[in-house]
Amino acid sequence: MSDLSPDKADVRMVPKRLKVGQSGGRGADCFSMPQVCLCYPGKIPSSTVNSPLDDVRSENRLNRADNVLLPSQRCLFLKFLSKTSSVKFLPAINDRVVRLGVLVSGGGTTLLNLLDCIQQGTLPAEVPLVISSQADCKGVDRAKAAGLNCEVIQRRDFDSLAEFSAAVFSEMRSHHVDLVTMAGYLSLLTIPDDFLFRVLNIHPSLIPAFCGKGMYGHHVHEAVVERGVKLSGCTVHFADNQYDHGPIVLQRSIAIPDGATADEVGSLVFEQEKLAYPEAIRRVTSGRLAIDGSRTLYR
């Protein structure tokens, strides 16, 4: 095939019997799947009819691409899809390690978990900057003990949320951070445009349950036990300008044993957090994660 760029592709609805590379009677060169086919000027099958891509749901389109297309063809289809619909794929970072900025407010156990994953080689990343919202929290001590650059930026030192947020993200920019990870960070931030979908948060419940202002750490697990739910877990999501809001990247769940205390639930959930956060970072930087409105798609 020649000049098969996404910009030059057209979209057609094709019979399910049409196979990849089948001529359709006019020597067509196309990438076909059930219903959706990418065709090119001058090489369109006679059996096709016009149909807008937006009429097919995004997730269904991706599933069809997974089932039918070869890897090289799928790559082209995903690029085309991101140009012609509301689905936006986040850029891949695969030619170097990911530079993580870590935000802490407490004990720093999530920071330690990320550092362990980096050391074990399961997370291709480095941490050029840690910012704490508290001067005397254990997370600061742990960051310094690990030899990391740690800054303290406290909300009370600024007249407005905008000024506070600007100070935090100015440090992130100066350290060339790719992805900001909230690790038990309790201060609300205003996310600037250049960090949209570049700030992750992990919450110790299955959002939208047990979340929002005032719901953090042990408070979450106490509420879970009091309500008597049978499942809990953790959620990694993109942070926006609301508490525990933004598109969800992934969730991991646990079954709550009968009679479990809040401390026991917290320990079980944290074991899932240790798996979920590194996996979420790998997904976000893989080039395979897309934003589709208020949700994410990963293929």
PDB file of C-alpha atoms in Angstrom:
ATOM      1  CA  MET A   1       0.000   0.000   0.000  1.00  0.00           C
ATOM      2  CA  SER A   2       1.137   3.557  -0.590  1.00  0.00           C
ATOM      3  CA  ASP A   3       0.519   6.792   1.323  1.00  0.00           C
ATOM      4  CA  LEU A   4      -1.799   5.240   3.911  1.00  0.00           C
ATOM      5  CA  SER A   5      -1.794   8.161   6.327  1.00  0.00           C
ATOM      6  CA  PRO A   6      -4.762   8.693   8.662  1.00  0.00           C
ATOM      7  CA  ASP A   7      -5.400  12.127   7.168  1.00  0.00           C
ATOM      8  CA  LYS A   8      -6.113  10.572   3.770  1.00  0.00           C
ATOM      9  CA  ALA A   9      -8.334   7.756   4.972  1.00  0.00           C
ATOM     10  CA  ASP A  10     -12.064   7.662   4.446  1.00  0.00           C
ATOM     11  CA  VAL A  11     -14.584   5.653   6.470  1.00  0.00           C
ATOM     12  CA  ARG A  12     -17.006   3.141   5.022  1.00  0.00           C
ATOM     13  CA  MET A  13     -19.463   0.574   6.317  1.00  0.00           C
ATOM     14  CA  VAL A  14     -18.696  -2.795   4.748  1.00  0.00           C
ATOM     15  CA  PRO A  15     -20.362  -6.231   4.679  1.00  0.00           C
ATOM     16  CA  LYS A  16     -19.072  -8.517   7.414  1.00  0.00           C
ATOM     17  CA  ARG A  17     -17.904 -11.010   4.791  1.00  0.00           C
ATOM     18  CA  LEU A  18     -15.333  -8.531   3.419  1.00  0.00           C
ATOM     19  CA  LYS A  19     -11.845  -9.538   4.561  1.00  0.00           C
ATOM     20  CA  VAL A  20      -8.670  -7.516   4.946  1.00  0.00           C
ATOM     21  CA  GLY A  21      -7.185  -6.895   1.511  1.00  0.00           C
ATOM     22  CA  GLN A  22     -10.182  -8.332  -0.372  1.00  0.00           C
ATOM     23  CA  SER A  23     -10.812  -6.345  -3.503  1.00  0.00           C
ATOM     24  CA  GLY A  24     -14.567  -5.967  -3.241  1.00  0.00           C
ATOM     25  CA  GLY A  25     -14.593  -6.056  -7.034  1.00  0.00           C
ATOM     26  CA  ARG A  26     -12.454  -2.943  -7.611  1.00  0.00           C
ATOM     27  CA  GLY A  27      -8.998  -3.772  -6.324  1.00  0.00           C
ATOM     28  CA  ALA A  28      -9.523  -2.114  -2.939  1.00  0.00           C
ATOM     29  CA  ASP A  29      -6.703  -1.762  -0.462  1.00  0.00           C
ATOM     30  CA  CYS A  30      -8.282  -1.243   2.950  1.00  0.00           C
ATOM     31  CA  PHE A  31      -8.254  -2.203   6.616  1.00  0.00           C
ATOM     32  CA  SER A  32     -11.611  -3.812   7.330  1.00  0.00           C
ATOM     33  CA  MET A  33     -13.416  -5.117  10.367  1.00  0.00           C
ATOM     34  CA  PRO A  34     -17.063  -5.925  11.018  1.00  0.00           C
ATOM     35  CA  GLN A  35     -18.947  -2.800   9.922  1.00  0.00           C
ATOM     36  CA  VAL A  36     -16.040  -0.304  10.021  1.00  0.00           C
ATOM     37  CA  CYS A  37     -13.436  -0.033   7.258  1.00  0.00           C
ATOM     38  CA  LEU A  38     -10.657   2.466   6.549  1.00  0.00           C
ATOM     39  CA  CYS A  39     -10.320   3.029   2.810  1.00  0.00           C
ATOM     40  CA  TYR A  40      -8.253   5.382   0.700  1.00  0.00           C
ATOM     41  CA  PRO A  41      -8.968   7.691  -2.264  1.00  0.00           C
ATOM     42  CA  GLY A  42      -9.208   5.782  -5.512  1.00  0.00           C
ATOM     43  CA  LYS A  43      -9.262   2.436  -3.724  1.00  0.00           C
ATOM     44  CA  ILE A  44     -12.780   2.199  -2.312  1.00  0.00           C
ATOM     45  CA  PRO A  45     -14.748  -1.068  -2.568  1.00  0.00           C
ATOM     46  CA  SER A  46     -17.869  -0.895  -4.694  1.00  0.00           C
ATOM     47  CA  SER A  47     -19.891  -2.480  -1.884  1.00  0.00           C
ATOM     48  CA  THR A  48     -19.275   0.335   0.603  1.00  0.00           C
ATOM     49  CA  VAL A  49     -21.545   3.226   1.494  1.00  0.00           C
ATOM     50  CA  ASN A  50     -20.841   6.446   3.355  1.00  0.00           C
ATOM     51  CA  SER A  51     -21.273   6.408   7.146  1.00  0.00           C
ATOM     52  CA  PRO A  52     -19.772   8.725   9.773  1.00  0.00           C
ATOM     53  CA  LEU A  53     -17.414   7.127  12.248  1.00  0.00           C
ATOM     54  CA  ASP A  54     -19.077   8.955  15.119  1.00  0.00           C
ATOM     55  CA  ASP A  55     -22.165   6.764  14.699  1.00  0.00           C
ATOM     56  CA  VAL A  56     -20.261   3.820  16.155  1.00  0.00           C
ATOM     57  CA  ARG A  57     -19.491   3.866  19.867  1.00  0.00           C
ATOM     58  CA  SER A  58     -15.820   4.410  20.681  1.00  0.00           C
ATOM     59  CA  GLU A  59     -15.368   1.301  22.776  1.00  0.00           C
ATOM     60  CA  ASN A  60     -17.025  -0.921  20.180  1.00  0.00           C
ATOM     61  CA  ARG A  61     -14.717   0.490  17.523  1.00  0.00           C
ATOM     62  CA  LEU A  62     -11.676  -0.316  19.603  1.00  0.00           C
ATOM     63  CA  ASN A  63     -12.907  -3.831  20.321  1.00  0.00           C
ATOM     64  CA  ARG A  64     -13.376  -4.443  16.597  1.00  0.00           C
ATOM     65  CA  ALA A  65      -9.883  -3.150  15.920  1.00  0.00           C
ATOM     66  CA  ASP A  66      -8.459  -5.536  18.528  1.00  0.00           C
ATOM     67  CA  ASN A  67     -10.302  -8.519  17.062  1.00  0.00           C
ATOM     68  CA  VAL A  68      -9.616  -7.985  13.369  1.00  0.00           C
ATOM     69  CA  LEU A  69      -6.619  -5.781  12.652  1.00  0.00           C
ATOM     70  CA  LEU A  70      -2.990  -6.760  12.582  1.00  0.00           C
ATOM     71  CA  PRO A  71      -0.788  -4.776  15.013  1.00  0.00           C
ATOM     72  CA  SER A  72       0.534  -2.406  12.322  1.00  0.00           C
ATOM     73  CA  GLN A  73      -2.977  -1.869  10.970  1.00  0.00           C
ATOM     74  CA  ARG A  74      -4.373  -1.356  14.469  1.00  0.00           C
ATOM     75  CA  CYS A  75      -1.809   1.365  15.141  1.00  0.00           C
ATOM     76  CA  LEU A  76      -2.963   3.270  12.066  1.00  0.00           C
ATOM     77  CA  PHE A  77      -6.600   2.785  12.999  1.00  0.00           C
ATOM     78  CA  LEU A  78      -6.026   4.188  16.507  1.00  0.00           C
ATOM     79  CA  LYS A  79      -4.281   7.266  15.081  1.00  0.00           C
ATOM     80  CA  PHE A  80      -7.176   7.790  12.686  1.00  0.00           C
ATOM     81  CA  LEU A  81      -9.714   7.300  15.462  1.00  0.00           C
ATOM     82  CA  SER A  82      -8.067   9.924  17.639  1.00  0.00           C
ATOM     83  CA  LYS A  83      -8.254  12.417  14.734  1.00  0.00           C
ATOM     84  CA  THR A  84     -11.911  11.841  13.914  1.00  0.00           C
ATOM     85  CA  SER A  85     -13.730  11.493  17.236  1.00  0.00           C
ATOM     86  CA  SER A  86     -13.824  12.675  20.831  1.00  0.00           C
ATOM     87  CA  VAL A  87     -11.391   9.924  21.816  1.00  0.00           C
ATOM     88  CA  LYS A  88      -7.969  11.398  22.578  1.00  0.00           C
ATOM     89  CA  PHE A  89      -4.994   9.118  23.128  1.00  0.00           C
ATOM     90  CA  LEU A  90      -2.368  10.270  25.595  1.00  0.00           C
ATOM     91  CA  PRO A  91       1.187  10.390  24.238  1.00  0.00           C
ATOM     92  CA  ALA A  92       3.532   7.503  24.918  1.00  0.00           C
ATOM     93  CA  ILE A  93       6.736   7.887  26.887  1.00  0.00           C
ATOM     94  CA  ASN A  94       8.734   4.854  25.848  1.00  0.00           C
ATOM     95  CA  ASP A  95      12.106   6.216  24.755  1.00  0.00           C
ATOM     96  CA  ARG A  96      13.241   7.104  28.303  1.00  0.00           C
ATOM     97  CA  VAL A  97      12.192   6.776  31.925  1.00  0.00           C
ATOM     98  CA  VAL A  98       9.162   8.739  33.101  1.00  0.00           C
ATOM     99  CA  ARG A  99       9.892  11.714  35.344  1.00  0.00           C
ATOM    100  CA  LEU A 100       7.478  11.609  38.285  1.00  0.00           C
ATOM    101  CA  GLY A 101       6.670  14.488  40.591  1.00  0.00           C
ATOM    102  CA  VAL A 102       5.260  13.123  43.864  1.00  0.00           C
ATOM    103  CA  LEU A 103       2.935  15.094  46.159  1.00  0.00           C
ATOM    104  CA  VAL A 104       2.720  14.008  49.809  1.00  0.00           C
ATOM    105  CA  SER A 105       0.974  15.171  52.970  1.00  0.00           C
ATOM    106  CA  GLY A 106       1.487  12.287  55.374  1.00  0.00           C
ATOM    107  CA  GLY A 107       3.549   9.183  55.956  1.00  0.00           C
ATOM    108  CA  GLY A 108       4.925   8.744  52.455  1.00  0.00           C
ATOM    109  CA  THR A 109       4.120   5.024  52.184  1.00  0.00           C
ATOM    110  CA  THR A 110       2.877   5.428  48.610  1.00  0.00           C
ATOM    111  CA  LEU A 111       6.111   7.239  47.731  1.00  0.00           C
ATOM    112  CA  LEU A 112       8.109   4.343  49.189  1.00  0.00           C
ATOM    113  CA  ASN A 113       6.083   1.871  47.140  1.00  0.00           C
ATOM    114  CA  LEU A 114       6.835   3.765  43.918  1.00  0.00           C
ATOM    115  CA  LEU A 115      10.529   3.885  44.806  1.00  0.00           C
ATOM    116  CA  ASP A 116      10.507   0.125  45.478  1.00  0.00           C
ATOM    117  CA  CYS A 117       8.943  -0.517  42.064  1.00  0.00           C
ATOM    118  CA  ILE A 118      11.538   1.680  40.381  1.00  0.00           C
ATOM    119  CA  GLN A 119      14.362  -0.145  42.161  1.00  0.00           C
ATOM    120  CA  GLN A 120      12.900  -3.541  41.240  1.00  0.00           C
ATOM    121  CA  GLY A 121      12.694  -2.533  37.584  1.00  0.00           C
ATOM    122  CA  THR A 122       8.916  -2.882  37.312  1.00  0.00           C
ATOM    123  CA  LEU A 123       8.349   0.857  36.879  1.00  0.00           C
ATOM    124  CA  PRO A 124      10.606   2.662  34.365  1.00  0.00           C
ATOM    125  CA  ALA A 125      10.611   5.989  36.164  1.00  0.00           C
ATOM    126  CA  GLU A 126      12.596   8.401  38.293  1.00  0.00           C
ATOM    127  CA  VAL A 127      11.517  10.942  40.929  1.00  0.00           C
ATOM    128  CA  PRO A 128      13.237  14.311  40.431  1.00  0.00           C
ATOM    129  CA  LEU A 129      10.925  16.127  42.857  1.00  0.00           C
ATOM    130  CA  VAL A 130       8.791  15.529  45.944  1.00  0.00           C
ATOM    131  CA  ILE A 131       6.539  18.318  47.239  1.00  0.00           C
ATOM    132  CA  SER A 132       4.916  18.147  50.657  1.00  0.00           C
ATOM    133  CA  SER A 133       2.015  20.242  51.893  1.00  0.00           C
ATOM    134  CA  GLN A 134       3.253  19.759  55.479  1.00  0.00           C
ATOM    135  CA  ALA A 135       6.658  20.670  56.861  1.00  0.00           C
ATOM    136  CA  ASP A 136       6.714  18.057  59.627  1.00  0.00           C
ATOM    137  CA  CYS A 137       5.183  14.966  58.018  1.00  0.00           C
ATOM    138  CA  LYS A 138       6.986  11.638  57.834  1.00  0.00           C
ATOM    139  CA  GLY A 139       6.850  11.748  54.042  1.00  0.00           C
ATOM    140  CA  VAL A 140       9.401  14.586  54.063  1.00  0.00           C
ATOM    141  CA  ASP A 141      11.770  12.536  56.224  1.00  0.00           C
ATOM    142  CA  ARG A 142      11.386   9.496  53.977  1.00  0.00           C
ATOM    143  CA  ALA A 143      11.967  11.507  50.811  1.00  0.00           C
ATOM    144  CA  LYS A 144      15.150  13.038  52.213  1.00  0.00           C
ATOM    145  CA  ALA A 145      16.327   9.645  53.499  1.00  0.00           C
ATOM    146  CA  ALA A 146      15.956   8.319  49.960  1.00  0.00           C
ATOM    147  CA  GLY A 147      18.136  11.150  48.671  1.00  0.00           C
ATOM    148  CA  LEU A 148      15.291  12.883  46.839  1.00  0.00           C
ATOM    149  CA  ASN A 149      14.844  16.581  46.275  1.00  0.00           C
ATOM    150  CA  CYS A 150      11.977  17.558  48.594  1.00  0.00           C
ATOM    151  CA  GLU A 151      10.257  20.941  48.775  1.00  0.00           C
ATOM    152  CA  VAL A 152       7.624  22.106  51.259  1.00  0.00           C
ATOM    153  CA  ILE A 153       4.852  24.274  49.797  1.00  0.00           C
ATOM    154  CA  GLN A 154       2.033  24.946  52.265  1.00  0.00           C
ATOM    155  CA  ARG A 155      -1.415  26.272  51.400  1.00  0.00           C
ATOM    156  CA  ARG A 156      -1.436  28.662  54.368  1.00  0.00           C
ATOM    157  CA  ASP A 157       1.513  30.585  52.937  1.00  0.00           C
ATOM    158  CA  PHE A 158      -0.562  31.795  49.970  1.00  0.00           C
ATOM    159  CA  ASP A 159      -3.482  34.178  49.744  1.00  0.00           C
ATOM    160  CA  SER A 160      -5.384  32.109  47.195  1.00  0.00           C
ATOM    161  CA  LEU A 161      -5.738  28.604  45.813  1.00  0.00           C
ATOM    162  CA  ALA A 162      -4.609  29.915  42.423  1.00  0.00           C
ATOM    163  CA  GLU A 163      -1.319  31.239  43.837  1.00  0.00           C
ATOM    164  CA  PHE A 164      -0.721  28.047  45.802  1.00  0.00           C
ATOM    165  CA  SER A 165      -1.377  25.863  42.760  1.00  0.00           C
ATOM    166  CA  ALA A 166       0.805  28.058  40.556  1.00  0.00           C
ATOM    167  CA  ALA A 167       3.722  27.613  42.971  1.00  0.00           C
ATOM    168  CA  VAL A 168       3.352  23.819  42.979  1.00  0.00           C
ATOM    169  CA  PHE A 169       3.197  23.481  39.206  1.00  0.00           C
ATOM    170  CA  SER A 170       5.975  26.000  38.659  1.00  0.00           C
ATOM    171  CA  GLU A 171       8.270  23.616  40.565  1.00  0.00           C
ATOM    172  CA  MET A 172       6.998  20.698  38.495  1.00  0.00           C
ATOM    173  CA  ARG A 173       7.821  22.525  35.281  1.00  0.00           C
ATOM    174  CA  SER A 174      11.276  23.567  36.443  1.00  0.00           C
ATOM    175  CA  HIS A 175      12.088  19.922  37.181  1.00  0.00           C
ATOM    176  CA  HIS A 176      10.702  18.772  33.795  1.00  0.00           C
ATOM    177  CA  VAL A 177       8.135  16.450  35.376  1.00  0.00           C
ATOM    178  CA  ASP A 178       6.133  14.287  32.970  1.00  0.00           C
ATOM    179  CA  LEU A 179       3.495  13.037  35.386  1.00  0.00           C
ATOM    180  CA  VAL A 180       2.407  14.276  38.816  1.00  0.00           C
ATOM    181  CA  THR A 181       1.369  11.574  41.295  1.00  0.00           C
ATOM    182  CA  MET A 182      -0.618  12.483  44.378  1.00  0.00           C
ATOM    183  CA  ALA A 183       0.506  10.134  47.142  1.00  0.00           C
ATOM    184  CA  GLY A 184      -1.736  10.796  50.112  1.00  0.00           C
ATOM    185  CA  TYR A 185      -1.863  14.474  49.194  1.00  0.00           C
ATOM    186  CA  LEU A 186      -4.673  16.297  50.995  1.00  0.00           C
ATOM    187  CA  SER A 187      -4.578  19.798  49.489  1.00  0.00           C
ATOM    188  CA  LEU A 188      -6.878  20.748  46.656  1.00  0.00           C
ATOM    189  CA  LEU A 189      -5.085  22.038  43.560  1.00  0.00           C
ATOM    190  CA  THR A 190      -6.206  23.905  40.476  1.00  0.00           C
ATOM    191  CA  ILE A 191      -4.820  21.925  37.534  1.00  0.00           C
ATOM    192  CA  PRO A 192      -3.358  24.190  34.811  1.00  0.00           C
ATOM    193  CA  ASP A 193      -4.065  23.454  31.166  1.00  0.00           C
ATOM    194  CA  ASP A 194      -0.581  22.120  30.444  1.00  0.00           C
ATOM    195  CA  PHE A 195      -1.007  19.495  33.189  1.00  0.00           C
ATOM    196  CA  LEU A 196      -4.453  18.323  32.144  1.00  0.00           C
ATOM    197  CA  PHE A 197      -4.432  14.490  32.270  1.00  0.00           C
ATOM    198  CA  ARG A 198      -0.927  14.637  33.721  1.00  0.00           C
ATOM    199  CA  VAL A 199      -1.927  14.501  37.402  1.00  0.00           C
ATOM    200  CA  LEU A 200      -2.911  11.184  39.009  1.00  0.00           C
ATOM    201  CA  ASN A 201      -4.486  10.538  42.382  1.00  0.00           C
ATOM    202  CA  ILE A 202      -5.081   7.307  44.262  1.00  0.00           C
ATOM    203  CA  HIS A 203      -8.047   7.000  46.608  1.00  0.00           C
ATOM    204  CA  PRO A 204      -8.622   4.126  49.083  1.00  0.00           C
ATOM    205  CA  SER A 205     -12.156   3.253  47.982  1.00  0.00           C
ATOM    206  CA  LEU A 206     -14.054   2.311  44.862  1.00  0.00           C
ATOM    207  CA  ILE A 207     -15.083   5.746  43.604  1.00  0.00           C
ATOM    208  CA  PRO A 208     -17.826   7.028  43.613  1.00  0.00           C
ATOM    209  CA  ALA A 209     -18.334   5.319  46.997  1.00  0.00           C
ATOM    210  CA  PHE A 210     -16.768   6.817  50.122  1.00  0.00           C
ATOM    211  CA  CYS A 211     -15.066   9.759  48.466  1.00  0.00           C
ATOM    212  CA  GLY A 212     -15.112  13.550  48.414  1.00  0.00           C
ATOM    213  CA  LYS A 213     -14.011  16.234  50.832  1.00  0.00           C
ATOM    214  CA  GLY A 214     -13.167  14.842  54.258  1.00  0.00           C
ATOM    215  CA  MET A 215     -12.989  11.256  52.986  1.00  0.00           C
ATOM    216  CA  TYR A 216      -9.337  10.253  53.124  1.00  0.00           C
ATOM    217  CA  GLY A 217      -7.131   7.641  54.752  1.00  0.00           C
ATOM    218  CA  HIS A 218      -8.522   6.021  57.868  1.00  0.00           C
ATOM    219  CA  HIS A 219     -11.769   7.996  57.621  1.00  0.00           C
ATOM    220  CA  VAL A 220     -12.612   6.036  54.470  1.00  0.00           C
ATOM    221  CA  HIS A 221     -12.037   2.627  56.048  1.00  0.00           C
ATOM    222  CA  GLU A 222     -14.013   3.552  59.160  1.00  0.00           C
ATOM    223  CA  ALA A 223     -16.955   4.569  56.963  1.00  0.00           C
ATOM    224  CA  VAL A 224     -16.648   1.332  54.977  1.00  0.00           C
ATOM    225  CA  VAL A 225     -16.802  -0.799  58.143  1.00  0.00           C
ATOM    226  CA  GLU A 226     -19.654   1.240  59.614  1.00  0.00           C
ATOM    227  CA  ARG A 227     -21.729   0.876  56.442  1.00  0.00           C
ATOM    228  CA  GLY A 228     -21.120  -2.862  56.313  1.00  0.00           C
ATOM    229  CA  VAL A 229     -20.227  -3.087  52.636  1.00  0.00           C
ATOM    230  CA  LYS A 230     -18.854  -6.367  51.340  1.00  0.00           C
ATOM    231  CA  LEU A 231     -16.398  -4.927  48.812  1.00  0.00           C
ATOM    232  CA  SER A 232     -13.953  -2.062  48.922  1.00  0.00           C
ATOM    233  CA  GLY A 233     -10.720  -1.281  47.118  1.00  0.00           C
ATOM    234  CA  CYS A 234      -8.806   1.555  45.537  1.00  0.00           C
ATOM    235  CA  THR A 235      -9.163   3.860  42.552  1.00  0.00           C
ATOM    236  CA  VAL A 236      -6.527   5.593  40.466  1.00  0.00           C
ATOM    237  CA  HIS A 237      -7.960   8.530  38.558  1.00  0.00           C
ATOM    238  CA  PHE A 238      -6.907  11.723  36.837  1.00  0.00           C
ATOM    239  CA  ALA A 239      -7.142  14.659  39.206  1.00  0.00           C
ATOM    240  CA  ASP A 240      -9.159  17.682  38.237  1.00  0.00           C
ATOM    241  CA  ASN A 241     -10.379  20.667  40.242  1.00  0.00           C
ATOM    242  CA  GLN A 242     -12.650  18.638  42.521  1.00  0.00           C
ATOM    243  CA  TYR A 243     -11.884  16.141  45.259  1.00  0.00           C
ATOM    244  CA  ASP A 244     -11.761  12.523  44.028  1.00  0.00           C
ATOM    245  CA  HIS A 245     -13.097  13.450  40.620  1.00  0.00           C
ATOM    246  CA  GLY A 246     -11.834  13.016  37.066  1.00  0.00           C
ATOM    247  CA  PRO A 247     -11.667  10.030  34.689  1.00  0.00           C
ATOM    248  CA  ILE A 248     -10.867   6.709  36.353  1.00  0.00           C
ATOM    249  CA  VAL A 249      -7.770   4.892  35.070  1.00  0.00           C
ATOM    250  CA  LEU A 250      -8.236   1.647  36.985  1.00  0.00           C
ATOM    251  CA  GLN A 251      -9.701   0.128  40.132  1.00  0.00           C
ATOM    252  CA  ARG A 252      -8.780  -2.889  42.239  1.00  0.00           C
ATOM    253  CA  SER A 253     -11.160  -4.459  44.744  1.00  0.00           C
ATOM    254  CA  ILE A 254     -11.049  -6.576  47.888  1.00  0.00           C
ATOM    255  CA  ALA A 255     -13.640  -8.682  49.669  1.00  0.00           C
ATOM    256  CA  ILE A 256     -14.081  -7.483  53.232  1.00  0.00           C
ATOM    257  CA  PRO A 257     -13.910 -10.335  55.760  1.00  0.00           C
ATOM    258  CA  ASP A 258     -16.685 -10.559  58.309  1.00  0.00           C
ATOM    259  CA  GLY A 259     -15.759  -8.667  61.455  1.00  0.00           C
ATOM    260  CA  ALA A 260     -12.812  -6.845  59.861  1.00  0.00           C
ATOM    261  CA  THR A 261     -11.677  -3.651  61.576  1.00  0.00           C
ATOM    262  CA  ALA A 262     -10.913  -0.388  59.801  1.00  0.00           C
ATOM    263  CA  ASP A 263      -7.195  -1.046  60.256  1.00  0.00           C
ATOM    264  CA  GLU A 264      -7.525  -4.500  58.687  1.00  0.00           C
ATOM    265  CA  VAL A 265      -9.508  -3.112  55.759  1.00  0.00           C
ATOM    266  CA  GLY A 266      -6.864  -0.406  55.299  1.00  0.00           C
ATOM    267  CA  SER A 267      -4.079  -2.994  55.166  1.00  0.00           C
ATOM    268  CA  LEU A 268      -5.936  -5.079  52.585  1.00  0.00           C
ATOM    269  CA  VAL A 269      -6.670  -2.033  50.435  1.00  0.00           C
ATOM    270  CA  PHE A 270      -3.071  -0.794  50.589  1.00  0.00           C
ATOM    271  CA  GLU A 271      -1.837  -4.103  49.199  1.00  0.00           C
ATOM    272  CA  GLN A 272      -4.005  -3.382  46.153  1.00  0.00           C
ATOM    273  CA  GLU A 273      -2.798   0.225  45.992  1.00  0.00           C
ATOM    274  CA  LYS A 274       0.769  -1.040  45.721  1.00  0.00           C
ATOM    275  CA  LEU A 275      -0.217  -2.842  42.518  1.00  0.00           C
ATOM    276  CA  ALA A 276      -2.671  -0.295  41.145  1.00  0.00           C
ATOM    277  CA  TYR A 277      -0.569   2.877  41.153  1.00  0.00           C
ATOM    278  CA  PRO A 278       2.442   1.522  39.224  1.00  0.00           C
ATOM    279  CA  GLU A 279       0.098  -0.149  36.730  1.00  0.00           C
ATOM    280  CA  ALA A 280      -1.823   3.101  36.254  1.00  0.00           C
ATOM    281  CA  ILE A 281       1.419   4.976  35.564  1.00  0.00           C
ATOM    282  CA  ARG A 282       2.433   2.350  33.011  1.00  0.00           C
ATOM    283  CA  ARG A 283      -0.955   2.646  31.291  1.00  0.00           C
ATOM    284  CA  VAL A 284      -0.949   6.436  31.194  1.00  0.00           C
ATOM    285  CA  THR A 285       2.501   6.530  29.608  1.00  0.00           C
ATOM    286  CA  SER A 286       1.972   3.576  27.241  1.00  0.00           C
ATOM    287  CA  GLY A 287       0.313   5.455  24.384  1.00  0.00           C
ATOM    288  CA  ARG A 288      -2.616   3.023  24.650  1.00  0.00           C
ATOM    289  CA  LEU A 289      -4.774   4.990  27.082  1.00  0.00           C
ATOM    290  CA  ALA A 290      -7.451   7.271  25.671  1.00  0.00           C
ATOM    291  CA  ILE A 291      -9.750   9.840  27.229  1.00  0.00           C
ATOM    292  CA  ASP A 292     -13.359   9.641  26.069  1.00  0.00           C
ATOM    293  CA  GLY A 293     -15.312  12.300  27.915  1.00  0.00           C
ATOM    294  CA  SER A 294     -15.480  11.331  31.590  1.00  0.00           C
ATOM    295  CA  ARG A 295     -13.978   7.857  31.154  1.00  0.00           C
ATOM    296  CA  THR A 296     -10.807   6.241  29.920  1.00  0.00           C
ATOM    297  CA  LEU A 297     -10.276   3.456  27.374  1.00  0.00           C
ATOM    298  CA  TYR A 298      -7.249   1.180  27.465  1.00  0.00           C
ATOM    299  CA  ARG A 299      -6.379  -1.136  24.596  1.00  0.00           C
TER     300      ARG A 299
END
